[in-house]
XYZ file of C-alpha atoms in Angstrom:
256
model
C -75.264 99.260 -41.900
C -73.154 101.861 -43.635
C -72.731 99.638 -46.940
C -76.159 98.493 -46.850
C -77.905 102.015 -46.248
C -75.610 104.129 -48.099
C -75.977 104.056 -51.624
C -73.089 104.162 -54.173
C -71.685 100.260 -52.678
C -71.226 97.862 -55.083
C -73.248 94.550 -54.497
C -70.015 92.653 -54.809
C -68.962 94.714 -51.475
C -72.329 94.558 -49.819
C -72.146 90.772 -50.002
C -68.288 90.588 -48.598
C -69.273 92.988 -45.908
C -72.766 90.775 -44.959
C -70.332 87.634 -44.911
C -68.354 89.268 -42.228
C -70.820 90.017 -40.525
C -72.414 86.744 -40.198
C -69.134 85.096 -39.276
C -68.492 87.613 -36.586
C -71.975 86.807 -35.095
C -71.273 83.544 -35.264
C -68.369 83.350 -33.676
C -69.541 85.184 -31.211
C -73.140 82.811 -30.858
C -70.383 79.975 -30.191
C -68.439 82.301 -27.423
C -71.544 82.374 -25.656
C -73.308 78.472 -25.555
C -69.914 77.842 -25.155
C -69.021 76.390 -21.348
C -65.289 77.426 -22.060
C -63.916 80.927 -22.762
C -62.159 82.001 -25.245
C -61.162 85.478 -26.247
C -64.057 87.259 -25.150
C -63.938 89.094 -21.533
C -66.575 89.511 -19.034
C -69.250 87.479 -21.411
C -70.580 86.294 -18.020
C -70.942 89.644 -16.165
C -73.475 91.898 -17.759
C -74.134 94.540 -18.823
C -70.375 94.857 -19.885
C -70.493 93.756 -23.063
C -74.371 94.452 -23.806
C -73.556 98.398 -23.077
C -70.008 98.480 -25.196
C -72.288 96.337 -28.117
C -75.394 99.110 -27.591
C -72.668 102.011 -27.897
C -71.104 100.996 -31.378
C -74.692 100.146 -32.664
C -76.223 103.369 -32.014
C -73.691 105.097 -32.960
C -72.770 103.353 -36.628
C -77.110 103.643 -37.220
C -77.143 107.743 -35.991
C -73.902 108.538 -38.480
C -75.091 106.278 -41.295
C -78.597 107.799 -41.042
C -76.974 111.539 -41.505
C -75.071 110.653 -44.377
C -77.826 108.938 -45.895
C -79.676 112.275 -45.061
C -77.348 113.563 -47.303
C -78.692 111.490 -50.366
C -82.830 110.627 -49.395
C -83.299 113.536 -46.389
C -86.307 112.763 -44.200
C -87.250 114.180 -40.801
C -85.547 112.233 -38.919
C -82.500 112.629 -40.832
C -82.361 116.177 -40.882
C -83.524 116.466 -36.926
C -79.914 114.470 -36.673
C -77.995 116.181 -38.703
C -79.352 119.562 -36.765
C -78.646 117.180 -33.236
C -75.101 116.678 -33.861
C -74.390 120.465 -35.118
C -75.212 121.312 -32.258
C -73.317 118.707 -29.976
C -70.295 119.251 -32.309
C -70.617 123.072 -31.670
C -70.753 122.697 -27.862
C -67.923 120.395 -28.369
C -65.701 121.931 -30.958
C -63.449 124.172 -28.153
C -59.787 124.888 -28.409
C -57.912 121.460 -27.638
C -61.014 119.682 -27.540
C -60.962 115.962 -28.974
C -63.286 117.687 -31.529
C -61.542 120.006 -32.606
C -58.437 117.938 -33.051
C -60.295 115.288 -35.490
C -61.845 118.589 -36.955
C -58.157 120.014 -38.024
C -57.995 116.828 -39.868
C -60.050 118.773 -42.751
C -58.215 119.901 -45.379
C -57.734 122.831 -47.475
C -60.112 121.066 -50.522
C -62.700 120.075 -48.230
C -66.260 122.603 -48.620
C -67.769 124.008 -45.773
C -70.612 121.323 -45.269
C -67.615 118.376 -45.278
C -65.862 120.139 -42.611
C -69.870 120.276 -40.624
C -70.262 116.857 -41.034
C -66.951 116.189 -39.379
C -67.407 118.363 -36.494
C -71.229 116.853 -36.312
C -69.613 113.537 -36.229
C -67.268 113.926 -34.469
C -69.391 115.789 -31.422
C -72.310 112.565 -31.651
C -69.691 109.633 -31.259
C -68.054 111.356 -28.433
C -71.039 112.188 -27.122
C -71.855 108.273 -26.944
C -69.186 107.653 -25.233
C -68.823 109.519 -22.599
C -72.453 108.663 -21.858
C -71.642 104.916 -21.947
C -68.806 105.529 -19.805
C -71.145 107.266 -17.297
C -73.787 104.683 -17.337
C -71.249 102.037 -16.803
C -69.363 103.810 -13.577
C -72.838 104.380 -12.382
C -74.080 100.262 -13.032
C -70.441 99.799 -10.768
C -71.210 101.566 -8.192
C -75.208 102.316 -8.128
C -76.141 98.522 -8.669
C -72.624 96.776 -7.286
C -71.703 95.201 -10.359
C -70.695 92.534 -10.807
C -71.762 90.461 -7.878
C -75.242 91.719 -7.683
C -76.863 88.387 -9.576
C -74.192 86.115 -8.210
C -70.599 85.499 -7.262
C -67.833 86.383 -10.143
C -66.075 83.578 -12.330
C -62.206 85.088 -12.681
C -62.009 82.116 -15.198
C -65.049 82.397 -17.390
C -65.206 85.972 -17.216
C -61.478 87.032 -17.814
C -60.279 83.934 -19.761
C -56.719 86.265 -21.092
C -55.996 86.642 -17.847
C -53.111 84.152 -16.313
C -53.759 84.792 -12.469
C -50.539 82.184 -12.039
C -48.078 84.310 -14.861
C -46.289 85.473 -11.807
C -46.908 88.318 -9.402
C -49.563 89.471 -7.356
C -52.976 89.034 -8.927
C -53.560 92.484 -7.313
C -50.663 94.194 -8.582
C -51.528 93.078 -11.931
C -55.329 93.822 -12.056
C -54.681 97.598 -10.580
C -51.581 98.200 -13.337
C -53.686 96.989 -16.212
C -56.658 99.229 -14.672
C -54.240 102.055 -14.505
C -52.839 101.420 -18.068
C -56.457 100.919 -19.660
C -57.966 104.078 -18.107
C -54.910 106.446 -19.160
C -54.682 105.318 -22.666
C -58.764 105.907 -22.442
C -58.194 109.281 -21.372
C -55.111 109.862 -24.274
C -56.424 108.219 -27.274
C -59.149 111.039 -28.033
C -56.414 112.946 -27.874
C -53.041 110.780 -29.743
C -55.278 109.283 -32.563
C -56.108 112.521 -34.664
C -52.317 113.612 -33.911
C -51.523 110.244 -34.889
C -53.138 110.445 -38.457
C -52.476 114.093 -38.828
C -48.918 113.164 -38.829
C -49.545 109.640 -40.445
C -51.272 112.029 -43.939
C -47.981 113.665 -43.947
C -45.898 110.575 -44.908
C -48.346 107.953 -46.399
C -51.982 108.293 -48.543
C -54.008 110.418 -45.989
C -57.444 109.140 -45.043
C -60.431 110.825 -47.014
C -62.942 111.817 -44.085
C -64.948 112.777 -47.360
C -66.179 108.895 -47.853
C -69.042 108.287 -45.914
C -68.049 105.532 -44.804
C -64.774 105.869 -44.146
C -66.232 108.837 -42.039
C -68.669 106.726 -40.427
C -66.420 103.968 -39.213
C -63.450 106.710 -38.575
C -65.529 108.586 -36.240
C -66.488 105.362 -34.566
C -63.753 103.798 -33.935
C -62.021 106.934 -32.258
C -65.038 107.118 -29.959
C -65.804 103.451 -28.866
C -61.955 102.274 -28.516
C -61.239 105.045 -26.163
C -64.387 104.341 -23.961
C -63.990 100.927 -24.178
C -60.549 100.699 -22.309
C -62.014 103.083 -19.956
C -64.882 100.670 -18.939
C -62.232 97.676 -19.274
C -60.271 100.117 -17.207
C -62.875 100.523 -14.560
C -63.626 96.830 -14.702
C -60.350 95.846 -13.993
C -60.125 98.068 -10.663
C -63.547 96.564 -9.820
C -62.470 93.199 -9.811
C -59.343 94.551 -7.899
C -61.405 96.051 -5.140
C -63.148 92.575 -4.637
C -60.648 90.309 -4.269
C -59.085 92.621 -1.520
C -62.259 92.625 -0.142
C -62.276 88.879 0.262
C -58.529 88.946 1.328
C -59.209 91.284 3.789
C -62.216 88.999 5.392
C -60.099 85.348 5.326
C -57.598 87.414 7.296
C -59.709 88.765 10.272
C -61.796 85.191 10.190
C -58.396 83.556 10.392
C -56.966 85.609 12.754
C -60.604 85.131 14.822
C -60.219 81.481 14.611
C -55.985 81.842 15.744
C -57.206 83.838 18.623
C-alpha cells in the first residue's frame, strides 16, 4: 500500500514490491488448502491469525493514508492526521514507548516531522494494544480455541516437537512466559536498540514515508504479536492440564 499510494516510487519498485506481494499470498493460499502444515501456526484456530492479519492491515492503510495526506489532503486524511495527534499526545508521557521512538528525532528534523512521528507512533500502538485486548477477551469471553471443535496440536502448531524432550507442559508455559515478556520489552528495547544502532552505523531516516510507515509498524505488530502467541501458548497449556487432570480422576475412578 505504501509504494502504491504514496507518490514519489519508481514503477520499477512498485512492480518488485507487487511481486512480493503476490508470492507471499501465495504461499500463504498453499499453507491453507494445504492438509499438512508448514511454518504457519494456529492456521486452524481462528481468529488468531485473521486478528494479527486485520492489525497490520489497518494499520499500514491509516499511516499510508496520513502521509499521503501530506501530498493530496482530503477529509479523511486530515480527520487522521488530527486522530493520531491526539492519540500520540495522550501517549507521548515520560518513558512512554512513544516517547522513546519520539527521541529518535533528530536535531534536523522540523517540527511537523517530529508530529508525524509522535502521531505514528501513538496510532500503531494504539492498534495494538487493542488487538491484544480483543484477543485476551476472544480467550476467555468465547473459550477459544475449542469453542467450534477440539484443537489439532499438529496442524495448528506444526514448529512445535511435543517429543524434543521434556514435558510438553513445561515447554508450552516457558515459551508463553518468554513470548509475553519480550512482548512487554520490545516497545521498550527496539527504539533503544536503534538509538544506539544510529550511533555506530547509517541511522534510519524516520523522514521517508515509508520507511516511517513500515518502522512504526513493525515496532507495534511484533510486540503484540508475541503477546497473543504468548497468550496462546498458555492457552493451550491450560488445556492439556485440563485433560490430564480428567484421565487421572477417571482412571483413578475406574482403579477404585
Amino acid at each position: 500500500m505504501p509504494a502504491l499510494m504514496l507518490p514519489g516510487t519508481s514503477s520499477d519498485t512498485t512492480q518488485m514490491i507487487a511481486l512480493l506481494a503476490l508470492v507471499a499470498a501465495a504461499l500463504t493460499f498453499v499453507e491453507y488448502v494445504g492438509d499438512y502444515p508448514s511454518i504457519i501456526e494456529f492456521r486452524d484456530s481462528p481468529p488468531f491469525n485473521r486478528m494479527r492479519f486485520v492489525a497490520l492491515f489497518l494499520t499500514v492503510l491509516v499511516l499510508t493514508l496520513i502521509c499521503r495526506g501530506m501530498y493530496h489532503p482530503t477529509t479523511l486524511t486530515v480527520w487522521l492526521e488530527s486522530l493520531g495527534v491526539r492519540l500520540g499526545g495522550v501517549l507521548d508521557f515520560p518513558y512512554s514507548p512513544v516517547r522513546l521512538m519520539v527521541l529518535l528525532a533528530d536535531d534536523s528534523m522540523s517540527p511537523r516531522q517530529v508530529s508525524m512521528i509522535r502521531s505514528h507512533a501513538g496510532i500503531a500502538y494504539v492498534f495494538s494494544l487493542a488487538t491484544t485486548l480483543a484477543f485476551l477477551l476472544t480467550v476467555r469471553l468465547l473459550n477459544w480455541p475449542i469453542r467450534h471443535g477440539a484443537f489439532n496440536f499438529w496442524v495448528n502448531l506444526p514448529l512445535f516437537d511435543p517429543t524434543a524432550g521434556g514435558d510438553v507442559l513445561y515447554r508450552l508455559k516457558r515459551d508463553s512466559h518468554v513470548n509475553i515478556a519480550l512482548g512487554f520489552l520490545l516497545p521498550f528495547l527496539i527504539p533503544a536498540v536503534m538509538k544506539l544502532a544510529s550511533e555506530t552505523l547509517s541511522p534510519i531516516s524516520l523522514t521517508e514515508p515509508q520507511t516511517l510507515i513500515w518502522t512504526m509498524s513493525a515496532w507495534a505488530f511484533l510486540p503484540a504479536s508475541l503477546i497473543m502467541r504468548g497468550v496462546a501458548l498458555m492457552r493451550i497449556a491450560e488445556l492439556i492440564e485440563e485433560k490430564r487432570r480428567r484421565a487421572y480422576a477417571q482412571a483413578e475412578l475406574q482403579a477404585a
